[in-house]
PDB file of C-alpha atoms in Angstrom:
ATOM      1  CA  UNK E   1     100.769 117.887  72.581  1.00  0.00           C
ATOM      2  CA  UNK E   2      97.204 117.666  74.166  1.00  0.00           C
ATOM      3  CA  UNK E   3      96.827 114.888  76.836  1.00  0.00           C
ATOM      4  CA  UNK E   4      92.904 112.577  75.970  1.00  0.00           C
ATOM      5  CA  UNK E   5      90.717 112.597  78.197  1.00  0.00           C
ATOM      6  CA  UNK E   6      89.545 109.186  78.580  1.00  0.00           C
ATOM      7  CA  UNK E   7      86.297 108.314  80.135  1.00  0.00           C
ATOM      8  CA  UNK E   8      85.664 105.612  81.689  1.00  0.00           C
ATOM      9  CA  UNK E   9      82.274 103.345  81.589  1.00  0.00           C
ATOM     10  CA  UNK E  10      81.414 101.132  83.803  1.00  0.00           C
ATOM     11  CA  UNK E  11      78.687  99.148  83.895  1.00  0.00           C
ATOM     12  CA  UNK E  12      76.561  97.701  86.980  1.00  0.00           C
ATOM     13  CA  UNK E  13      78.849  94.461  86.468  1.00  0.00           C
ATOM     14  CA  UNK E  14      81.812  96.324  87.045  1.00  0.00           C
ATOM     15  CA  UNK E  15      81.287  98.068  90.149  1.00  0.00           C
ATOM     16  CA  UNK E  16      80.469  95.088  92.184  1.00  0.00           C
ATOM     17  CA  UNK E  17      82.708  93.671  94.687  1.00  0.00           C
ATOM     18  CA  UNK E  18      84.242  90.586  94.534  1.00  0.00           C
ATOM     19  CA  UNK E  19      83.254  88.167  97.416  1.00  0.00           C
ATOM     20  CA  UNK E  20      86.730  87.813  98.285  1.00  0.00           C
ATOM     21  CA  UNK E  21      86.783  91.223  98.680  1.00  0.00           C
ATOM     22  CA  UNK E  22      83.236  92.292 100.443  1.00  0.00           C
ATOM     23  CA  UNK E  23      83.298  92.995 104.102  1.00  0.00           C
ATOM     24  CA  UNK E  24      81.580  90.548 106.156  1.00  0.00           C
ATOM     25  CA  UNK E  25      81.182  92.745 109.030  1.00  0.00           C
ATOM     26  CA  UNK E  26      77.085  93.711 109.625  1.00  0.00           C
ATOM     27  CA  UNK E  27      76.664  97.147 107.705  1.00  0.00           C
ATOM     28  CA  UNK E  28      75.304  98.375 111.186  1.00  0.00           C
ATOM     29  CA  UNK E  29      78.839  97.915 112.649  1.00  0.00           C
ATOM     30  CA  UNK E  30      80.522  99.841 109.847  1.00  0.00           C
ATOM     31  CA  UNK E  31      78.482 102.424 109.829  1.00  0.00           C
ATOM     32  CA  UNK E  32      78.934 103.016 113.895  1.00  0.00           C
ATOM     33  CA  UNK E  33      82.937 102.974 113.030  1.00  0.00           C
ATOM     34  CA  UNK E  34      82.425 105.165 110.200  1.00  0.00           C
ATOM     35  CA  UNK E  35      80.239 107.248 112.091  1.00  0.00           C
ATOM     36  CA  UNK E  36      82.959 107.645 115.244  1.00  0.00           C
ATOM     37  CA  UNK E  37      86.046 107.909 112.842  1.00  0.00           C
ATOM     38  CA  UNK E  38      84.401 110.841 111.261  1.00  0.00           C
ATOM     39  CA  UNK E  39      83.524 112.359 115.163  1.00  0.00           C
ATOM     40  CA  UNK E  40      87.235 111.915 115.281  1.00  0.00           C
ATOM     41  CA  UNK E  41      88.059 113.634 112.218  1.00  0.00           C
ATOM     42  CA  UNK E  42      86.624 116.651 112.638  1.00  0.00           C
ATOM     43  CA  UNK E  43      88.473 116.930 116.179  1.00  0.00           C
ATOM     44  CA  UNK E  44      91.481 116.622 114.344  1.00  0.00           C
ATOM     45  CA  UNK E  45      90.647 119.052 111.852  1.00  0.00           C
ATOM     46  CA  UNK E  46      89.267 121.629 114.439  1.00  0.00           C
ATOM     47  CA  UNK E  47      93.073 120.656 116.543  1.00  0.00           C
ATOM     48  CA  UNK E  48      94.817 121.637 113.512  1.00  0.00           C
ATOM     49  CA  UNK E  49      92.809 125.051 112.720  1.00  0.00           C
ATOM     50  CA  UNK E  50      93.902 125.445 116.652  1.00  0.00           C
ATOM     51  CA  UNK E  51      97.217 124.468 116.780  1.00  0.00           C
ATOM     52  CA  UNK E  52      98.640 128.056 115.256  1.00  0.00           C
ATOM     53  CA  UNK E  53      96.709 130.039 117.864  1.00  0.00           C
ATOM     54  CA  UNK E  54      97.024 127.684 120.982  1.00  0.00           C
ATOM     55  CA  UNK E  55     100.820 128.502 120.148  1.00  0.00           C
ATOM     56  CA  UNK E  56     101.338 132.141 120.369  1.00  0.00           C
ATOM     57  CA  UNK E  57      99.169 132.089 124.050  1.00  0.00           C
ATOM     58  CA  UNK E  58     102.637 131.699 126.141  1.00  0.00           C
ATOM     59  CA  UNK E  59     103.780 134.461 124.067  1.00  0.00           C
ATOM     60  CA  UNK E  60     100.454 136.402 124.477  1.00  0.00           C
ATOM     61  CA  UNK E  61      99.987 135.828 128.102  1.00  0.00           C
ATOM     62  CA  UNK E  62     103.811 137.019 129.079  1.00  0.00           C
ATOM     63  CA  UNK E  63     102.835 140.661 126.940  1.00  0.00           C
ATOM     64  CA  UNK E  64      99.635 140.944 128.553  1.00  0.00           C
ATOM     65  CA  UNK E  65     101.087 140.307 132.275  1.00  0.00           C
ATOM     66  CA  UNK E  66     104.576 142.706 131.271  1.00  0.00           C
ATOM     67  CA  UNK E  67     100.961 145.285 130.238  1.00  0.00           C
ATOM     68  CA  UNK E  68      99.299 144.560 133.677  1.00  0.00           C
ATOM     69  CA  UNK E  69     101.876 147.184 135.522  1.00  0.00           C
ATOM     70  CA  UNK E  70     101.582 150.067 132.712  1.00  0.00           C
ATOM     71  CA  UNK E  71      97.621 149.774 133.002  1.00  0.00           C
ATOM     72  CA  UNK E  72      96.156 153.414 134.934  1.00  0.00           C
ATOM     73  CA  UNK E  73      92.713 152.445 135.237  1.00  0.00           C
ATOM     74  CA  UNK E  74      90.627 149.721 136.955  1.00  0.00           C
ATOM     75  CA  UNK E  75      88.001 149.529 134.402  1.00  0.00           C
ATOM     76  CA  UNK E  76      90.777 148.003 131.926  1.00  0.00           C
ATOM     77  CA  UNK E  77      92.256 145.632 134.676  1.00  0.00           C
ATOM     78  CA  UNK E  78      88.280 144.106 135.225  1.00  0.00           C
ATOM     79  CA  UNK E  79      88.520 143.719 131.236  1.00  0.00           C
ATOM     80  CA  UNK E  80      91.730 141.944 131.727  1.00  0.00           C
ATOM     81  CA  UNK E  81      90.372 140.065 134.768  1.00  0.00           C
ATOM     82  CA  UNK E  82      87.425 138.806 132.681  1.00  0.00           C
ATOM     83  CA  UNK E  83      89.381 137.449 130.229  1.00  0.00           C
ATOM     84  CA  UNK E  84      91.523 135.319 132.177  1.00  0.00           C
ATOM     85  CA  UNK E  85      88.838 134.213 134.003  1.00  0.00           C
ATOM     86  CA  UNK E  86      86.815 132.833 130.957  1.00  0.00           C
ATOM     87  CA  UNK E  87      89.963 131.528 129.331  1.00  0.00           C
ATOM     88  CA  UNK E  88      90.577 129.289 132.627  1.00  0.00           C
ATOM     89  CA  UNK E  89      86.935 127.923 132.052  1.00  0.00           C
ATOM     90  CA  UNK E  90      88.211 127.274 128.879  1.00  0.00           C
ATOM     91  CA  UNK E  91      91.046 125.752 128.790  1.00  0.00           C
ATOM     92  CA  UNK E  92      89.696 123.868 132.007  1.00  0.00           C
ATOM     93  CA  UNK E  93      86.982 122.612 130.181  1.00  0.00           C
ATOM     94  CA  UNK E  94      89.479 121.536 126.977  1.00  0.00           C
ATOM     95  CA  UNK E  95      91.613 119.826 129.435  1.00  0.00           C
ATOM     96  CA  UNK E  96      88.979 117.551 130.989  1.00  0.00           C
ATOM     97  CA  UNK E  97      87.123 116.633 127.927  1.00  0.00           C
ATOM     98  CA  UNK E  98      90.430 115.637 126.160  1.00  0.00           C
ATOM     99  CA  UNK E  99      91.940 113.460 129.578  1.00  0.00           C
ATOM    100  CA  UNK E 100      88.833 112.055 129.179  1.00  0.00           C
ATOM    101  CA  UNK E 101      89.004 111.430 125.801  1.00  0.00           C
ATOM    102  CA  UNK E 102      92.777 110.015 126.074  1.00  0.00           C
ATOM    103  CA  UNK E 103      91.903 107.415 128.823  1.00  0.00           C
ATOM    104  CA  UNK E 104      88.972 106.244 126.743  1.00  0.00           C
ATOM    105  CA  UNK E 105      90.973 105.582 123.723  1.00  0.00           C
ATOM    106  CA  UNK E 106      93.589 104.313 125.252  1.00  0.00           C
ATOM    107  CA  UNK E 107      90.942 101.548 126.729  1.00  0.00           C
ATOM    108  CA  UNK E 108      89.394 100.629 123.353  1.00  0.00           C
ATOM    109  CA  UNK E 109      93.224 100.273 122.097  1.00  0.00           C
ATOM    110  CA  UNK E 110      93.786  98.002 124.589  1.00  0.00           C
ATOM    111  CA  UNK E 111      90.500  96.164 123.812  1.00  0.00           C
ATOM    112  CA  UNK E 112      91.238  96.816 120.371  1.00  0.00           C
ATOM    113  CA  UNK E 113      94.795  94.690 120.547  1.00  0.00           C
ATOM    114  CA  UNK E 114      92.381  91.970 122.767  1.00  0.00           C
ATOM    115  CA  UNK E 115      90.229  91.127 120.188  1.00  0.00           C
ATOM    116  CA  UNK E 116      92.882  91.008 117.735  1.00  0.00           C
ATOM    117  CA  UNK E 117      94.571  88.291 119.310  1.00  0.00           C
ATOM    118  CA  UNK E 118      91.245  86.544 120.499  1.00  0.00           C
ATOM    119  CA  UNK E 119      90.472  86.403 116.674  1.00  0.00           C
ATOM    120  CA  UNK E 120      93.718  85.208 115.483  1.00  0.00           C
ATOM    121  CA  UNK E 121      93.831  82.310 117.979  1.00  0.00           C
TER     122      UNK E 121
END
């Protein structure tokens, strides 16, 4: 047996909000949360696409440093060299930016739980 389709119609009418039900917040203020939540989306998104990779590099680094002692010519130790050298900028630079990111939202939790009691008393 076929399922219907069934298609819905709304009208203007329907798709307005109830006032129990509309924000009262400014639409400026929603759009800066919207705005930030989205900034923090597509950190999490990028953290996941990461998460597979930034795995394996214990495994990686211990193969490359057993490697190190078979290597015969300098040339492929400065290649070596260079990489760890820009993956310690790297990972420096991931490592300050996300402290720095921790500590900040850790402070607007904290103001976060503030205001909630402010507003309920």
């Amino acid at each position: 047996m076929e399922r219907k389709r069934m298609r819905a119609r709304y009208i203007e009418e329907d798709l307005r909000l109830s006032e129990s039900v509309e924000p009262v917040e400014a639409m400026e203020t929603w759009q800066k949360i919207i705005d930030a939540a989205w900034d923090m989306t597509i950190v999490a998104v990028a953290y996941n696409d990461m998460r597979i990779p930034l795995g394996r590099v214990p495994d990686t680094l211990e193969t490359l440093e057993k490697e190190v002692a078979t290597v015969a010519e300098e040339k492929t130790l400065d290649i070596i060299e260079e990489e760890m050298k820009t993956g310690i900028r790297h990972f420096s630079d991931i490592v300050a930016k996300a402290q720095a990111s921790k500590e900040e939202m850790e402070r607007i939790l904290r103001s976060t739980w503030n205001r909630r009691v402010k507003i309920k008393t």
